[in-house]
mmCIF file of C-alpha atoms in Angstrom:
data_model
loop_
_atom_site.group_PDB
_atom_site.id
_atom_site.type_symbol
_atom_site.label_atom_id
_atom_site.label_comp_id
_atom_site.label_asym_id
_atom_site.label_seq_id
_atom_site.Cartn_x
_atom_site.Cartn_y
_atom_site.Cartn_z
ATOM 1 C CA MET A 680 26.300 -16.925 -10.535
ATOM 2 C CA PRO A 681 23.841 -14.556 -8.830
ATOM 3 C CA SER A 682 21.292 -13.057 -11.213
ATOM 4 C CA ILE A 683 19.053 -10.023 -11.136
ATOM 5 C CA ARG A 684 16.457 -12.227 -9.428
ATOM 6 C CA HIS A 685 18.698 -12.350 -6.355
ATOM 7 C CA PHE A 686 19.612 -8.679 -6.217
ATOM 8 C CA GLY A 687 16.658 -7.076 -8.051
ATOM 9 C CA PRO A 688 14.428 -6.549 -4.995
ATOM 10 C CA GLN A 689 17.250 -5.119 -2.893
ATOM 11 C CA LEU A 690 18.352 -2.890 -5.762
ATOM 12 C CA LEU A 691 14.847 -1.530 -6.300
ATOM 13 C CA ALA A 692 14.359 -0.899 -2.592
ATOM 14 C CA LEU A 693 17.768 0.772 -2.356
ATOM 15 C CA LEU A 694 17.118 2.991 -5.378
ATOM 16 C CA GLY A 695 13.678 3.880 -4.031
ATOM 17 C CA GLY A 696 15.075 4.738 -0.605
ATOM 18 C CA LEU A 697 17.880 6.859 -2.081
ATOM 19 C CA ALA A 698 15.519 8.601 -4.492
ATOM 20 C CA PHE A 699 13.034 9.292 -1.697
ATOM 21 C CA ALA A 700 15.851 10.669 0.439
ATOM 22 C CA GLY A 701 16.715 12.944 -2.476
ATOM 23 C CA CYS A 702 13.085 14.034 -2.619
ATOM 24 C CA GLN A 703 13.536 15.600 0.800
ATOM 25 C CA TRP A 704 15.246 18.492 -0.959
ATOM 26 C CA LEU A 705 12.112 18.938 -3.050
ATOM 27 C CA VAL A 706 9.906 18.694 0.039
ATOM 28 C CA PHE A 707 11.795 21.103 2.282
ATOM 29 C CA ALA A 708 13.623 23.401 -0.155
ATOM 30 C CA TYR A 709 11.761 23.433 -3.479
ATOM 31 C CA ALA A 710 8.093 23.139 -2.484
ATOM 32 C CA PRO A 711 6.756 26.266 -0.751
ATOM 33 C CA THR A 712 5.576 26.124 2.845
ATOM 34 C CA GLU A 713 1.777 26.210 3.083
ATOM 35 C CA ALA A 714 0.556 29.490 4.583
ATOM 36 C CA ASN A 715 -1.926 28.121 7.151
ATOM 37 C CA MET A 716 -0.437 24.789 8.270
ATOM 38 C CA GLY A 717 3.239 25.571 7.925
ATOM 39 C CA LEU A 718 5.726 22.699 8.008
ATOM 40 C CA VAL A 719 3.080 20.216 9.175
ATOM 41 C CA GLN A 720 1.575 20.291 5.690
ATOM 42 C CA LYS A 721 4.692 18.569 4.375
ATOM 43 C CA ILE A 722 3.466 15.315 5.924
ATOM 44 C CA PHE A 723 1.275 15.282 2.813
ATOM 45 C CA TYR A 724 4.277 14.341 0.658
ATOM 46 C CA ILE A 725 4.640 11.087 2.601
ATOM 47 C CA HIS A 726 0.963 10.487 3.303
ATOM 48 C CA LEU A 727 -0.172 10.525 -0.321
ATOM 49 C CA PRO A 728 2.392 8.001 -1.662
ATOM 50 C CA LEU A 729 1.645 5.687 1.270
ATOM 51 C CA ALA A 730 -2.077 5.782 0.510
ATOM 52 C CA TRP A 731 -1.762 5.363 -3.252
ATOM 53 C CA TRP A 732 0.685 2.477 -3.120
ATOM 54 C CA ALA A 733 -1.418 0.773 -0.442
ATOM 55 C CA LEU A 734 -4.350 0.877 -2.864
ATOM 56 C CA LEU A 735 -2.169 -0.534 -5.639
ATOM 57 C CA SER A 736 -1.027 -3.318 -3.288
ATOM 58 C CA PHE A 737 -4.616 -4.374 -2.769
ATOM 59 C CA PHE A 738 -5.228 -4.216 -6.517
ATOM 60 C CA VAL A 739 -2.317 -6.647 -6.946
ATOM 61 C CA VAL A 740 -3.956 -8.916 -4.349
ATOM 62 C CA PHE A 741 -7.174 -8.787 -6.376
ATOM 63 C CA VAL A 742 -5.504 -9.616 -9.705
ATOM 64 C CA ALA A 743 -3.343 -12.387 -8.236
ATOM 65 C CA SER A 744 -6.408 -13.834 -6.483
ATOM 66 C CA VAL A 745 -8.250 -14.022 -9.804
ATOM 67 C CA VAL A 746 -5.225 -15.730 -11.353
ATOM 68 C CA TYR A 747 -5.151 -18.241 -8.515
ATOM 69 C CA LEU A 748 -8.856 -19.027 -8.918
ATOM 70 C CA LEU A 749 -8.350 -19.615 -12.642
ATOM 71 C CA LYS A 750 -5.034 -21.504 -12.607
ATOM 72 C CA ARG A 751 -4.490 -22.622 -8.982
ATOM 73 C CA SER A 752 -0.986 -21.172 -9.205
ATOM 74 C CA PRO A 753 0.945 -21.325 -5.885
ATOM 75 C CA GLY A 754 3.080 -18.427 -7.112
ATOM 76 C CA ALA A 755 -0.002 -16.235 -7.480
ATOM 77 C CA ASP A 756 -1.040 -17.160 -3.950
ATOM 78 C CA ARG A 757 2.358 -16.128 -2.615
ATOM 79 C CA LEU A 758 2.152 -12.856 -4.551
ATOM 80 C CA CYS A 759 -1.197 -12.232 -2.832
ATOM 81 C CA ALA A 760 0.449 -12.723 0.542
ATOM 82 C CA ALA A 761 3.390 -10.439 -0.254
ATOM 83 C CA ALA A 762 1.255 -7.621 -1.659
ATOM 84 C CA ALA A 763 -1.247 -7.843 1.201
ATOM 85 C CA GLU A 764 1.463 -7.617 3.857
ATOM 86 C CA VAL A 765 3.035 -4.558 2.248
ATOM 87 C CA GLY A 766 -0.387 -3.025 1.629
ATOM 88 C CA VAL A 767 -1.498 -3.380 5.240
ATOM 89 C CA LEU A 768 1.781 -1.802 6.390
ATOM 90 C CA LEU A 769 1.440 1.147 4.012
ATOM 91 C CA CYS A 770 -2.252 1.607 4.764
ATOM 92 C CA GLY A 771 -1.546 1.679 8.502
ATOM 93 C CA LEU A 772 1.193 4.274 8.007
ATOM 94 C CA ALA A 773 -1.137 6.302 5.785
ATOM 95 C CA LEU A 774 -3.730 6.347 8.559
ATOM 96 C CA ILE A 775 -1.129 7.438 11.129
ATOM 97 C CA THR A 776 0.313 10.227 8.971
ATOM 98 C CA GLY A 777 -3.220 11.300 8.075
ATOM 99 C CA MET A 778 -4.068 11.603 11.765
ATOM 100 C CA LEU A 779 -0.987 13.778 12.349
ATOM 101 C CA TRP A 780 -2.038 16.007 9.465
ATOM 102 C CA ALA A 781 -5.672 16.099 10.655
ATOM 103 C CA ARG A 782 -4.720 17.174 14.181
ATOM 104 C CA ARG A 783 -3.147 20.331 12.809
ATOM 105 C CA SER A 784 -5.649 20.947 10.002
ATOM 106 C CA TRP A 785 -8.980 19.969 11.604
ATOM 107 C CA GLY A 786 -8.121 20.232 15.298
ATOM 108 C CA VAL A 787 -8.913 16.549 15.991
ATOM 109 C CA TRP A 788 -6.964 13.323 15.597
ATOM 110 C CA TRP A 789 -9.878 11.525 13.962
ATOM 111 C CA THR A 790 -13.222 12.287 12.404
ATOM 112 C CA TRP A 791 -15.630 9.855 10.770
ATOM 113 C CA ASP A 792 -15.170 11.366 7.351
ATOM 114 C CA PRO A 793 -16.165 9.034 4.448
ATOM 115 C CA ARG A 794 -12.596 8.757 3.135
ATOM 116 C CA LEU A 795 -11.169 8.055 6.600
ATOM 117 C CA THR A 796 -13.916 5.620 7.521
ATOM 118 C CA THR A 797 -13.673 3.562 4.334
ATOM 119 C CA THR A 798 -9.872 3.508 4.642
ATOM 120 C CA LEU A 799 -10.063 2.241 8.219
ATOM 121 C CA ILE A 800 -12.531 -0.453 7.146
ATOM 122 C CA MET A 801 -10.164 -1.418 4.334
ATOM 123 C CA TRP A 802 -7.274 -1.760 6.788
ATOM 124 C CA PHE A 803 -9.318 -4.025 9.082
ATOM 125 C CA VAL A 804 -10.495 -6.145 6.126
ATOM 126 C CA TYR A 805 -6.977 -6.799 4.850
ATOM 127 C CA ALA A 806 -5.581 -7.235 8.362
ATOM 128 C CA GLY A 807 -8.231 -9.942 8.779
ATOM 129 C CA TYR A 808 -7.125 -11.352 5.426
ATOM 130 C CA LEU A 809 -3.590 -11.738 6.804
ATOM 131 C CA VAL A 810 -4.966 -13.453 9.910
ATOM 132 C CA LEU A 811 -6.824 -15.852 7.610
ATOM 133 C CA ARG A 812 -3.602 -16.611 5.767
ATOM 134 C CA GLY A 813 -2.002 -17.575 9.068
ATOM 135 C CA LEU A 814 -4.594 -20.240 9.899
ATOM 136 C CA ASP A 815 -3.470 -23.864 10.002
ATOM 137 C CA LEU A 816 -5.276 -25.101 6.886
ATOM 138 C CA PRO A 817 -4.214 -27.327 3.983
ATOM 139 C CA PRO A 818 -2.325 -25.114 1.502
ATOM 140 C CA GLN A 819 -4.754 -25.578 -1.400
ATOM 141 C CA ARG A 820 -7.816 -24.958 0.735
ATOM 142 C CA ARG A 821 -6.230 -21.914 2.362
ATOM 143 C CA GLY A 822 -5.218 -20.557 -1.034
ATOM 144 C CA LEU A 823 -8.744 -20.989 -2.382
ATOM 145 C CA VAL A 824 -10.399 -19.328 0.617
ATOM 146 C CA CYS A 825 -7.893 -16.468 0.606
ATOM 147 C CA ALA A 826 -8.343 -15.944 -3.133
ATOM 148 C CA VAL A 827 -12.113 -15.588 -2.718
ATOM 149 C CA VAL A 828 -11.622 -13.167 0.171
ATOM 150 C CA GLY A 829 -8.995 -11.261 -1.855
ATOM 151 C CA VAL A 830 -11.512 -10.730 -4.645
ATOM 152 C CA VAL A 831 -14.400 -9.740 -2.372
ATOM 153 C CA ALA A 832 -12.244 -7.475 -0.177
ATOM 154 C CA PHE A 833 -11.294 -5.397 -3.202
ATOM 155 C CA LEU A 834 -14.831 -4.001 -3.348
ATOM 156 C CA ASP A 835 -13.846 -1.481 -0.671
ATOM 157 C CA VAL A 836 -10.771 -0.218 -2.573
ATOM 158 C CA PRO A 837 -12.539 1.784 -5.321
ATOM 159 C CA LEU A 838 -14.985 2.967 -2.661
ATOM 160 C CA VAL A 839 -12.068 4.507 -0.761
ATOM 161 C CA PHE A 840 -10.913 6.261 -3.909
ATOM 162 C CA ILE A 841 -14.280 7.791 -4.840
ATOM 163 C CA SER A 842 -15.689 8.290 -1.321
ATOM 164 C CA ALA A 843 -14.622 11.933 -1.110
ATOM 165 C CA ARG A 844 -16.393 12.588 -4.420
ATOM 166 C CA ILE A 845 -19.710 10.796 -3.912
ATOM 167 C CA TRP A 846 -20.262 11.826 -0.273
ATOM 168 C CA ARG A 847 -19.841 15.120 1.496
ATOM 169 C CA SER A 848 -16.278 15.015 2.747
ATOM 170 C CA ILE A 849 -13.804 17.380 4.370
ATOM 171 C CA HIS A 850 -10.916 15.352 3.002
ATOM 172 C CA PRO A 851 -9.154 17.452 0.335
ATOM 173 C CA ALA A 852 -9.215 16.289 -3.289
ATOM 174 C CA VAL A 853 -5.584 16.626 -4.265
ATOM 175 C CA PHE A 854 -5.767 16.429 -8.059
ATOM 176 C CA ALA A 855 -9.245 17.808 -8.657
ATOM 177 C CA SER A 856 -10.278 19.152 -12.038
ATOM 178 C CA GLU A 857 -9.694 22.701 -10.830
ATOM 179 C CA GLY A 858 -6.137 21.829 -9.837
ATOM 180 C CA GLY A 859 -6.636 20.621 -6.280
ATOM 181 C CA GLY A 860 -5.347 23.848 -4.750
ATOM 182 C CA LEU A 861 -1.684 22.849 -5.264
ATOM 183 C CA GLU A 862 1.036 25.210 -6.388
ATOM 184 C CA PRO A 863 3.004 23.830 -9.376
ATOM 185 C CA GLU A 864 6.043 23.238 -7.144
ATOM 186 C CA MET A 865 3.891 21.240 -4.715
ATOM 187 C CA LYS A 866 2.407 19.185 -7.545
ATOM 188 C CA TYR A 867 5.814 18.321 -9.036
ATOM 189 C CA THR A 868 7.137 17.412 -5.601
ATOM 190 C CA VAL A 869 4.309 15.044 -4.741
ATOM 191 C CA ILE A 870 4.542 13.386 -8.166
ATOM 192 C CA ALA A 871 8.269 12.815 -7.602
ATOM 193 C CA CYS A 872 7.588 11.394 -4.141
ATOM 194 C CA VAL A 873 4.935 9.013 -5.506
ATOM 195 C CA ALA A 874 7.298 7.813 -8.247
ATOM 196 C CA CYS A 875 10.214 7.284 -5.860
ATOM 197 C CA PHE A 876 8.053 5.508 -3.338
ATOM 198 C CA GLY A 877 6.911 3.233 -6.162
ATOM 199 C CA LEU A 878 10.467 1.903 -6.495
ATOM 200 C CA LEU A 879 10.566 1.190 -2.780
ATOM 201 C CA TRP A 880 7.140 -0.477 -2.919
ATOM 202 C CA ALA A 881 8.115 -2.708 -5.839
ATOM 203 C CA GLY A 882 11.301 -3.729 -4.059
ATOM 204 C CA LEU A 883 9.439 -4.621 -0.867
ATOM 205 C CA VAL A 884 6.768 -6.686 -2.638
ATOM 206 C CA TRP A 885 9.342 -8.447 -4.804
ATOM 207 C CA LEU A 886 11.601 -9.182 -1.823
ATOM 208 C CA ARG A 887 8.737 -10.568 0.259
ATOM 209 C CA LYS A 888 7.585 -12.697 -2.698
ATOM 210 C CA CYS A 889 11.111 -14.139 -3.023
ATOM 211 C CA GLN A 890 11.164 -14.943 0.698
ATOM 212 C CA LEU A 891 7.857 -16.788 0.408
ATOM 213 C CA ASP A 892 9.137 -18.670 -2.653
ATOM 214 C CA VAL A 893 12.189 -19.829 -0.704
ATOM 215 C CA ARG A 894 10.040 -20.919 2.232
ATOM 216 C CA ALA A 895 7.780 -22.895 -0.125
ATOM 217 C CA ARG A 896 10.790 -24.707 -1.607
ATOM 218 C CA LEU A 897 12.149 -25.490 1.865
ATOM 219 C CA ASP A 898 8.758 -26.844 2.944
ATOM 220 C CA ALA A 899 8.639 -29.024 -0.164
ATOM 221 C CA LEU A 900 12.150 -30.379 0.515
ATOM 222 C CA GLN A 901 11.257 -31.052 4.139
ATOM 223 C CA ALA A 902 8.090 -32.902 3.122
ATOM 224 C CA ALA A 903 10.030 -34.967 0.571
ATOM 225 C CA SER A 904 12.778 -35.860 3.061
ATOM 226 C CA SER A 905 10.253 -36.936 5.683
ATOM 227 C CA GLN A 906 8.994 -39.640 3.306
ATOM 228 C CA TYR A 907 12.322 -41.478 3.445
#
């Protein structure tokens, strides 16, 4: 009989998608329209959740990499792969939505701001990590190399988070100590969007992990059958 393991990822992703669709009312009806940027500012309600959950994805890669180095757990290695794939996707979308916002706010598609630059570096690092995972290497050796890279690559993640605070940056600090310049309605809306996107993120990572688990079992069965 199918268990929550079979339908859990799809259910989380579905709930996240439905909740995020419901958040559109908050974005376009509840939250006020920003005076200077107008409707373009509402990209922010998608951009911020994409960026935050991308960072959390890479944190999961870091933790699972440490677990793999300590226990040599194939499941931890597959979790690294799933989280990295989702993280690279979200980080890429965060960069794209940030560029759309920047074009209207700053008048250019791209500027070498510390936050933008460190985020772009982070995307390239983890995209390279995925390329490394695709190399034709023995599974244990590939897992070990990827785990080391997953730990080292995480050094850029906290740098992305604090870059706008330690260097002169034009990137806005959303939740600064003085309130970040957000109206209460804007703050509640972005918090709701982050929470709803978290359901979608968890569903995607879980689903991809399950797919990799199934592929590992099929590979093991194929290897066993080839011995007879």
